[in-house]
mmCIF file of C-alpha atoms in Angstrom:
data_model
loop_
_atom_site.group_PDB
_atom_site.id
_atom_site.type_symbol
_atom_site.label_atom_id
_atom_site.label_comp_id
_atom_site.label_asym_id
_atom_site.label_seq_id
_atom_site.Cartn_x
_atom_site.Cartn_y
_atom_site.Cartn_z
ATOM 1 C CA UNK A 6 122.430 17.423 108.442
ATOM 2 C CA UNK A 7 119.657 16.478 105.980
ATOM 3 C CA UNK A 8 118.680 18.304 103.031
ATOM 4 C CA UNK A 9 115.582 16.379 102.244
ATOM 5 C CA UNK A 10 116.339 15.930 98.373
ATOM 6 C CA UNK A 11 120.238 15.423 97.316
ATOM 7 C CA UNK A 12 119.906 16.774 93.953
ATOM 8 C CA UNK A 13 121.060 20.022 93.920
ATOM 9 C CA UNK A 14 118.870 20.629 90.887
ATOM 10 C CA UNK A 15 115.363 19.785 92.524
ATOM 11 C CA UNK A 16 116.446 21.870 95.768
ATOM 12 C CA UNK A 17 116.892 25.059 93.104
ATOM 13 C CA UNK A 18 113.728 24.316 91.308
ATOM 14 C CA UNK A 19 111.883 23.906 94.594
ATOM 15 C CA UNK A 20 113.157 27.338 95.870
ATOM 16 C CA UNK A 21 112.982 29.312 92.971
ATOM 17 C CA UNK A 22 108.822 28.230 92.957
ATOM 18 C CA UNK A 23 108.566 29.452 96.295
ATOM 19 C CA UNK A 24 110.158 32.586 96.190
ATOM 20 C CA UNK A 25 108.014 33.147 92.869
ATOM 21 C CA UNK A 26 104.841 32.775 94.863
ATOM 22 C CA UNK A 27 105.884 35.508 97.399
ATOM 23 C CA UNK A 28 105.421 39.022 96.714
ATOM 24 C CA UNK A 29 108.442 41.185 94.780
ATOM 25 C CA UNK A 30 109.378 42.981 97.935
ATOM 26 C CA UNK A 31 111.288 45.289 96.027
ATOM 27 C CA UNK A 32 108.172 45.895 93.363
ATOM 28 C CA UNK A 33 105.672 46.094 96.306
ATOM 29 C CA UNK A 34 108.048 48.853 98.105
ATOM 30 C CA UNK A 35 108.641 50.957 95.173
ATOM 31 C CA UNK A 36 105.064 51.007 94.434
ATOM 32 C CA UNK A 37 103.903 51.660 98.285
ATOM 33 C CA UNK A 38 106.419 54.523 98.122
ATOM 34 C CA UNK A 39 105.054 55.906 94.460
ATOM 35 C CA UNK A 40 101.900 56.428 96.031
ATOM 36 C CA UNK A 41 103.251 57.882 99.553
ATOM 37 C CA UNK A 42 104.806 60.564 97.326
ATOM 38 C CA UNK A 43 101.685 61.264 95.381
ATOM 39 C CA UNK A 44 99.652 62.083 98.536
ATOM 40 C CA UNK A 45 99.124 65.906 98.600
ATOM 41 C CA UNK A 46 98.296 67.019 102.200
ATOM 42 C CA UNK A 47 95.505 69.443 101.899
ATOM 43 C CA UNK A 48 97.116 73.434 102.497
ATOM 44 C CA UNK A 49 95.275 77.031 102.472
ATOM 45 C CA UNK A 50 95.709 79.195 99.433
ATOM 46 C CA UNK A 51 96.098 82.635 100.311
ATOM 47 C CA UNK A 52 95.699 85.515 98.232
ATOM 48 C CA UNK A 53 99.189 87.890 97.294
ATOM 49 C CA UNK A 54 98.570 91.492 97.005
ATOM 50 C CA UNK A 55 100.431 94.325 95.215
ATOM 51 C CA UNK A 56 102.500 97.176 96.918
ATOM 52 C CA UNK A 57 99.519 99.138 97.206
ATOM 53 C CA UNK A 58 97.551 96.882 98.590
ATOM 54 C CA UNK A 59 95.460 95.003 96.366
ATOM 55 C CA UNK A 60 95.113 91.804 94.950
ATOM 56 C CA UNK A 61 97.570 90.859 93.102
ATOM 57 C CA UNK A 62 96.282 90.042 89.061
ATOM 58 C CA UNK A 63 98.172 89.221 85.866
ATOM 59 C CA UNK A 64 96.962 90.706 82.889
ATOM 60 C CA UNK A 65 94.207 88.580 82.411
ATOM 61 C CA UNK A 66 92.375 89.557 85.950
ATOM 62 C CA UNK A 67 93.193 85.756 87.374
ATOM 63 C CA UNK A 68 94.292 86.560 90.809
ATOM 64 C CA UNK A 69 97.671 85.391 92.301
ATOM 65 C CA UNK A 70 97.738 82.504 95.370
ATOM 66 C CA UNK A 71 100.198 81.131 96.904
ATOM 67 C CA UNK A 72 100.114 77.804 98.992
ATOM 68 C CA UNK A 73 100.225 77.674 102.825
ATOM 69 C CA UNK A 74 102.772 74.752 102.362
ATOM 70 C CA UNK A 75 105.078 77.385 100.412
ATOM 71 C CA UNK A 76 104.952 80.039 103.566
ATOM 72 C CA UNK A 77 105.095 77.555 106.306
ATOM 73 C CA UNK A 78 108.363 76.364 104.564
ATOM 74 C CA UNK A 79 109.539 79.585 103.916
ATOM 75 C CA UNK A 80 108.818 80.711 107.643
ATOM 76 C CA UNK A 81 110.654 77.553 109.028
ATOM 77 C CA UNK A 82 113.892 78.460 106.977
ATOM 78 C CA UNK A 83 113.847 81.680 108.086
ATOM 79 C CA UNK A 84 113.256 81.125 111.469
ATOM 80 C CA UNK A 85 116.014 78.728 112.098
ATOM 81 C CA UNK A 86 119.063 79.464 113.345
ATOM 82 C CA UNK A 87 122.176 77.735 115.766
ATOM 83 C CA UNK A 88 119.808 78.924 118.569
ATOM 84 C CA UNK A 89 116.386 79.165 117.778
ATOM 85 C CA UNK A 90 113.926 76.939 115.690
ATOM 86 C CA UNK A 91 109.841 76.772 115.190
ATOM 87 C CA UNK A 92 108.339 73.844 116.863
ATOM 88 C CA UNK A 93 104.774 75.057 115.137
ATOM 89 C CA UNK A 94 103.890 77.659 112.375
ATOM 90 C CA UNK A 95 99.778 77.785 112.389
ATOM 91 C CA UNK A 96 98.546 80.223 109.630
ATOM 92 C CA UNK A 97 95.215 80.864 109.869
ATOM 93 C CA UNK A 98 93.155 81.852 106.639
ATOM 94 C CA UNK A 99 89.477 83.090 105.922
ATOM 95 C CA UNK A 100 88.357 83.895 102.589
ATOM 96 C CA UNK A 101 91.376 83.631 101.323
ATOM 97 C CA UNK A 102 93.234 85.774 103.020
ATOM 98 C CA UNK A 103 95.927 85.252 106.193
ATOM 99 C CA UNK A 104 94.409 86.903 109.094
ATOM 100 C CA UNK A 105 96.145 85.338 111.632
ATOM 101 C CA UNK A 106 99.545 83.786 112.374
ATOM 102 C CA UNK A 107 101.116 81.772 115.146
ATOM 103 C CA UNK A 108 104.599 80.786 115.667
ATOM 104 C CA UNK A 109 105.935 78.788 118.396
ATOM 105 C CA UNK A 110 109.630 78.344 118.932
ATOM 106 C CA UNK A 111 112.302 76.910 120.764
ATOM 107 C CA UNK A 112 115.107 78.618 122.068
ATOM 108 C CA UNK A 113 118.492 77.920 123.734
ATOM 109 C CA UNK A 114 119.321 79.407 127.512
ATOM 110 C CA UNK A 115 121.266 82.215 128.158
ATOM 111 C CA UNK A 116 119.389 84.355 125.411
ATOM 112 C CA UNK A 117 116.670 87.658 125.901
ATOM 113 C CA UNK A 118 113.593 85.591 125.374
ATOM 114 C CA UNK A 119 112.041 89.239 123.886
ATOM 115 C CA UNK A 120 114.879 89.887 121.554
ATOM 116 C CA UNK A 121 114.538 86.631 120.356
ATOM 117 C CA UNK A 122 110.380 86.855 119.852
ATOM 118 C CA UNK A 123 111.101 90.565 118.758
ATOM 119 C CA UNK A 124 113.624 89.468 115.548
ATOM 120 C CA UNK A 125 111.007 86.105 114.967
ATOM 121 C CA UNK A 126 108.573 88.905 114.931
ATOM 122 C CA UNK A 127 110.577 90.951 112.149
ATOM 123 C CA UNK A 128 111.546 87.882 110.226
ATOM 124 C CA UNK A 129 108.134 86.670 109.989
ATOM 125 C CA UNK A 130 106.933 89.931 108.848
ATOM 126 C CA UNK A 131 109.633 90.346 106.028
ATOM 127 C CA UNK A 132 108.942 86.993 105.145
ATOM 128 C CA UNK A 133 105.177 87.673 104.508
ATOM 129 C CA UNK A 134 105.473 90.309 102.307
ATOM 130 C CA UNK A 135 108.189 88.718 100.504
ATOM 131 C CA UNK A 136 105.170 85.788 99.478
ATOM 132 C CA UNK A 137 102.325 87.807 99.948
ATOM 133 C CA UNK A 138 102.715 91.038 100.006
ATOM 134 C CA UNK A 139 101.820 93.462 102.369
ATOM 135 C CA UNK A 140 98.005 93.315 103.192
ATOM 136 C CA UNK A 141 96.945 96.637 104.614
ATOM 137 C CA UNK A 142 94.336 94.596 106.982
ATOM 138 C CA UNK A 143 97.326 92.689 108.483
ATOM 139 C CA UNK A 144 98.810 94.082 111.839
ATOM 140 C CA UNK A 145 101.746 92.252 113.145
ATOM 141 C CA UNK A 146 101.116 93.678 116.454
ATOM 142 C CA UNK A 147 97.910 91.912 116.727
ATOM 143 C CA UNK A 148 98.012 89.062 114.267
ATOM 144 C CA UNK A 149 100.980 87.476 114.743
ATOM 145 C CA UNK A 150 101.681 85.676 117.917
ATOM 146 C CA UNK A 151 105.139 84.868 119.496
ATOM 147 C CA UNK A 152 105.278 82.167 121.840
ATOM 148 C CA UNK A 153 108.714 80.441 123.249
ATOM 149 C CA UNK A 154 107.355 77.298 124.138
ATOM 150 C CA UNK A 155 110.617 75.586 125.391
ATOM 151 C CA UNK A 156 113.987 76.170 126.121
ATOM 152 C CA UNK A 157 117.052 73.721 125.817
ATOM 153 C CA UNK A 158 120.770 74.048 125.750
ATOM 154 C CA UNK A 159 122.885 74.979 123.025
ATOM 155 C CA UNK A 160 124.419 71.753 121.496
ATOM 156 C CA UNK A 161 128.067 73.120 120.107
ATOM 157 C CA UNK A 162 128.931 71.717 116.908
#
């Protein structure tokens, strides 16, 4: 087999100028990834009230928001268990406020399909109030939705 050039001492000289004139991998990755991380997806504020009701103000008057990233996590932890997980959490906000929510989950067989969408129902409420509060104009009944959008079977661990 032929190496082109014998000396050992040209071959490393020759590879170490190639590999300079491709790109640091390693550099390029880190900074690719640096700026992945830095991307902020755009997410609703929405306003926190008090127990009775009303915004929710320091002692300045500045009023008190919380991120729709922070519920939609909070929502997701809460809502799954061995048997039941979200497959979408839509919060829907005007003016601030949360005036609509919509949770669709996943389920394994072999459960009641409205006890499940009862206690999502329940958990989603405490979970609200324990981020926002609990907004007078908010009715659970009416604006939160429930919807089991699949079912699969229970993978035993």
């Amino acid at each position: 087999m032929a190496l082109g050039t014998p000396d050992p001492l040209e071959r490393a000289r020759r590879q170490l100028r190639e590999d300079a004139e491709q790109p640091q991998w390693l550099d390029l990755s880190d900074a690719i990834m640096a700026r992945v991380r830095g991307i902020s997806w755009p997410a609703a504020r929405i306003l926190t009230v008090d127990a009775e009701g009303e915004d929710l103000r320091d002692e300045h008057g500045s009023r008190t928001y919380v991120s729709g990233r922070v519920v939609r996590d909070a929502l997701r932890r809460a809502l799954t268990t061995a048997t039941v997980e979200p497959r979408g959490i839509e919060l829907d906000v005007e003016d601030d406020l949360l005036v609509h929510l919509d949770l669709e989950l996943v389920a394994t067989y072999a459960q009641d399909l409205q006890q499940v969408g009862v206690w999502a129902r329940v958990e989603a409420v405490r979970v609200l109030a324990q981020h926002l509060g609990e907004r007078p104009g908010f009715d659970p009944d009416t604006d939160l939705t429930v919807t089991i959008t699949d079912l699969h079977e229970h993978e035993a661990s």
